[in-house]
């Protein structure tokens, strides 16, 4: 699993983006129900509500996480759904443990 | 051990700073001998040589690592010596492992 350390560290340098990753671990606890099941991901709009940030700010944060490979997205109709990319997250932690 | 995650992630987002931390793990392998023993730390000037970067760029990188608590410094005469702060590095890895 190739990982982009620069992008991962940059993404994780913001507390909101770290929170987003934690929330995605357990969407049922952190978000109100949505029309689509959480298995396909959490709708971007849910993060606007949860953070109180503007849609464009949230988009920027999600794009940063996605650029780092920490989340993947899927478009359904007009909506974007986000999930954790556990392979990259695990590869990152393992790398740190070995390299740092 | 309180750690500043924002500063740590920012510091680690640059490959040279990650290299510096790795080199400090085993100074005898990565640096030529210096007048003072490596136990007090690696002299800042050693990093100029090793990286081929200017003194001011290296100072900036070392300051970033120090702001993050990942290294500590000690002044002897006119020289600054840098060491890894293993307590912070371990606390950071443990935190990631639990939180991410």
PDB file of N, CA and C in Angstrom, chain B residues 14-53:
ATOM      1  N   UNK B  14       7.180  17.529   6.317  1.00  0.00           N
ATOM      2  CA  UNK B  14       8.290  17.778   5.385  1.00  0.00           C
ATOM      3  C   UNK B  14       9.297  16.626   5.440  1.00  0.00           C
ATOM      4  N   UNK B  15       9.640  16.078   4.263  1.00  0.00           N
ATOM      5  CA  UNK B  15      10.513  14.884   4.247  1.00  0.00           C
ATOM      6  C   UNK B  15      11.886  15.127   4.885  1.00  0.00           C
ATOM      7  N   UNK B  16      12.431  16.329   4.749  1.00  0.00           N
ATOM      8  CA  UNK B  16      13.743  16.592   5.359  1.00  0.00           C
ATOM      9  C   UNK B  16      13.654  16.492   6.880  1.00  0.00           C
ATOM     10  N   UNK B  17      12.538  16.984   7.422  1.00  0.00           N
ATOM     11  CA  UNK B  17      12.407  16.931   8.885  1.00  0.00           C
ATOM     12  C   UNK B  17      12.208  15.494   9.366  1.00  0.00           C
ATOM     13  N   UNK B  18      11.528  14.684   8.557  1.00  0.00           N
ATOM     14  CA  UNK B  18      11.415  13.267   8.935  1.00  0.00           C
ATOM     15  C   UNK B  18      12.786  12.599   8.872  1.00  0.00           C
ATOM     16  N   UNK B  19      13.558  12.922   7.822  1.00  0.00           N
ATOM     17  CA  UNK B  19      14.920  12.370   7.727  1.00  0.00           C
ATOM     18  C   UNK B  19      15.754  12.761   8.955  1.00  0.00           C
ATOM     19  N   UNK B  20      15.656  14.028   9.343  1.00  0.00           N
ATOM     20  CA  UNK B  20      16.444  14.501  10.486  1.00  0.00           C
ATOM     21  C   UNK B  20      16.165  13.665  11.732  1.00  0.00           C
ATOM     22  N   UNK B  21      14.899  13.386  11.953  1.00  0.00           N
ATOM     23  CA  UNK B  21      14.527  12.581  13.124  1.00  0.00           C
ATOM     24  C   UNK B  21      15.117  11.180  13.038  1.00  0.00           C
ATOM     25  N   UNK B  22      15.098  10.617  11.842  1.00  0.00           N
ATOM     26  CA  UNK B  22      15.644   9.262  11.651  1.00  0.00           C
ATOM     27  C   UNK B  22      17.157   9.275  11.882  1.00  0.00           C
ATOM     28  N   UNK B  23      17.843  10.289  11.334  1.00  0.00           N
ATOM     29  CA  UNK B  23      19.296  10.371  11.510  1.00  0.00           C
ATOM     30  C   UNK B  23      19.655  10.485  12.997  1.00  0.00           C
ATOM     31  N   UNK B  24      18.842  11.244  13.750  1.00  0.00           N
ATOM     32  CA  UNK B  24      19.138  11.461  15.173  1.00  0.00           C
ATOM     33  C   UNK B  24      18.990  10.181  15.992  1.00  0.00           C
ATOM     34  N   UNK B  25      18.305   9.206  15.403  1.00  0.00           N
ATOM     35  CA  UNK B  25      18.161   7.921  16.099  1.00  0.00           C
ATOM     36  C   UNK B  25      19.517   7.256  16.263  1.00  0.00           C
ATOM     37  N   UNK B  26      20.358   7.423  15.256  1.00  0.00           N
ATOM     38  CA  UNK B  26      21.653   6.746  15.244  1.00  0.00           C
ATOM     39  C   UNK B  26      22.708   7.687  14.632  1.00  0.00           C
ATOM     40  N   UNK B  27      23.128   8.683  15.411  1.00  0.00           N
ATOM     41  CA  UNK B  27      24.057   9.699  14.898  1.00  0.00           C
ATOM     42  C   UNK B  27      25.368   9.099  14.392  1.00  0.00           C
ATOM     43  N   UNK B  28      25.864   8.052  15.044  1.00  0.00           N
ATOM     44  CA  UNK B  28      27.151   7.479  14.644  1.00  0.00           C
ATOM     45  C   UNK B  28      27.120   6.949  13.222  1.00  0.00           C
ATOM     46  N   UNK B  29      25.972   6.472  12.790  1.00  0.00           N
ATOM     47  CA  UNK B  29      25.840   5.975  11.421  1.00  0.00           C
ATOM     48  C   UNK B  29      25.699   7.117  10.419  1.00  0.00           C
ATOM     49  N   UNK B  30      25.027   8.182  10.841  1.00  0.00           N
ATOM     50  CA  UNK B  30      24.609   9.190   9.864  1.00  0.00           C
ATOM     51  C   UNK B  30      25.468  10.451   9.824  1.00  0.00           C
ATOM     52  N   UNK B  31      26.316  10.636  10.826  1.00  0.00           N
ATOM     53  CA  UNK B  31      27.126  11.855  10.854  1.00  0.00           C
ATOM     54  C   UNK B  31      28.593  11.512  11.110  1.00  0.00           C
ATOM     55  N   UNK B  32      29.480  12.361  10.580  1.00  0.00           N
ATOM     56  CA  UNK B  32      30.892  12.239  10.937  1.00  0.00           C
ATOM     57  C   UNK B  32      31.061  12.650  12.401  1.00  0.00           C
ATOM     58  N   UNK B  33      32.109  12.140  13.005  1.00  0.00           N
ATOM     59  CA  UNK B  33      32.362  12.477  14.411  1.00  0.00           C
ATOM     60  C   UNK B  33      32.423  13.993  14.620  1.00  0.00           C
ATOM     61  N   UNK B  34      32.001  14.422  15.784  1.00  0.00           N
ATOM     62  CA  UNK B  34      32.121  15.836  16.146  1.00  0.00           C
ATOM     63  C   UNK B  34      32.945  15.936  17.439  1.00  0.00           C
ATOM     64  N   UNK B  35      33.367  17.139  17.778  1.00  0.00           N
ATOM     65  CA  UNK B  35      34.218  17.309  18.957  1.00  0.00           C
ATOM     66  C   UNK B  35      33.510  16.879  20.237  1.00  0.00           C
ATOM     67  N   UNK B  36      32.236  17.224  20.329  1.00  0.00           N
ATOM     68  CA  UNK B  36      31.482  16.832  21.519  1.00  0.00           C
ATOM     69  C   UNK B  36      30.837  15.467  21.283  1.00  0.00           C
ATOM     70  N   UNK B  37      30.670  14.678  22.327  1.00  0.00           N
ATOM     71  CA  UNK B  37      30.055  13.358  22.140  1.00  0.00           C
ATOM     72  C   UNK B  37      28.602  13.500  21.681  1.00  0.00           C
ATOM     73  N   UNK B  38      28.136  12.527  20.893  1.00  0.00           N
ATOM     74  CA  UNK B  38      26.770  12.590  20.372  1.00  0.00           C
ATOM     75  C   UNK B  38      25.728  12.501  21.494  1.00  0.00           C
ATOM     76  N   UNK B  39      26.146  12.056  22.647  1.00  0.00           N
ATOM     77  CA  UNK B  39      25.197  11.937  23.767  1.00  0.00           C
ATOM     78  C   UNK B  39      24.575  13.295  24.132  1.00  0.00           C
ATOM     79  N   UNK B  40      25.315  14.374  23.936  1.00  0.00           N
ATOM     80  CA  UNK B  40      24.701  15.681  24.235  1.00  0.00           C
ATOM     81  C   UNK B  40      23.850  16.178  23.060  1.00  0.00           C
ATOM     82  N   UNK B  41      23.937  15.493  21.947  1.00  0.00           N
ATOM     83  CA  UNK B  41      23.141  15.884  20.780  1.00  0.00           C
ATOM     84  C   UNK B  41      24.034  16.065  19.559  1.00  0.00           C
ATOM     85  N   UNK B  42      23.387  16.285  18.433  1.00  0.00           N
ATOM     86  CA  UNK B  42      24.109  16.487  17.177  1.00  0.00           C
ATOM     87  C   UNK B  42      24.149  17.986  16.890  1.00  0.00           C
ATOM     88  N   UNK B  43      25.324  18.489  16.601  1.00  0.00           N
ATOM     89  CA  UNK B  43      25.504  19.920  16.345  1.00  0.00           C
ATOM     90  C   UNK B  43      24.724  20.335  15.093  1.00  0.00           C
ATOM     91  N   UNK B  44      24.042  21.480  15.182  1.00  0.00           N
ATOM     92  CA  UNK B  44      23.204  21.953  14.072  1.00  0.00           C
ATOM     93  C   UNK B  44      23.965  21.951  12.745  1.00  0.00           C
ATOM     94  N   UNK B  45      25.224  22.336  12.791  1.00  0.00           N
ATOM     95  CA  UNK B  45      26.026  22.420  11.573  1.00  0.00           C
ATOM     96  C   UNK B  45      26.142  21.093  10.824  1.00  0.00           C
ATOM     97  N   UNK B  46      26.078  19.993  11.563  1.00  0.00           N
ATOM     98  CA  UNK B  46      26.142  18.670  10.930  1.00  0.00           C
ATOM     99  C   UNK B  46      25.019  18.470   9.922  1.00  0.00           C
ATOM    100  N   UNK B  47      23.874  19.096  10.207  1.00  0.00           N
ATOM    101  CA  UNK B  47      22.713  18.930   9.318  1.00  0.00           C
ATOM    102  C   UNK B  47      22.887  19.733   8.029  1.00  0.00           C
ATOM    103  N   UNK B  48      23.625  20.853   8.113  1.00  0.00           N
ATOM    104  CA  UNK B  48      23.908  21.636   6.902  1.00  0.00           C
ATOM    105  C   UNK B  48      24.674  20.742   5.922  1.00  0.00           C
ATOM    106  N   UNK B  49      25.749  20.149   6.424  1.00  0.00           N
ATOM    107  CA  UNK B  49      26.564  19.232   5.628  1.00  0.00           C
ATOM    108  C   UNK B  49      25.730  18.112   5.027  1.00  0.00           C
ATOM    109  N   UNK B  50      24.998  17.460   5.903  1.00  0.00           N
ATOM    110  CA  UNK B  50      24.278  16.241   5.521  1.00  0.00           C
ATOM    111  C   UNK B  50      23.207  16.518   4.467  1.00  0.00           C
ATOM    112  N   UNK B  51      22.503  17.650   4.634  1.00  0.00           N
ATOM    113  CA  UNK B  51      21.370  17.925   3.738  1.00  0.00           C
ATOM    114  C   UNK B  51      21.800  18.747   2.523  1.00  0.00           C
ATOM    115  N   UNK B  52      22.934  19.466   2.623  1.00  0.00           N
ATOM    116  CA  UNK B  52      23.319  20.373   1.555  1.00  0.00           C
ATOM    117  C   UNK B  52      22.461  21.630   1.534  1.00  0.00           C
ATOM    118  N   UNK B  53      21.690  21.825   2.599  1.00  0.00           N
ATOM    119  CA  UNK B  53      20.825  23.021   2.665  1.00  0.00           C
ATOM    120  C   UNK B  53      21.557  24.142   3.393  1.00  0.00           C
TER     121      UNK B  53
END
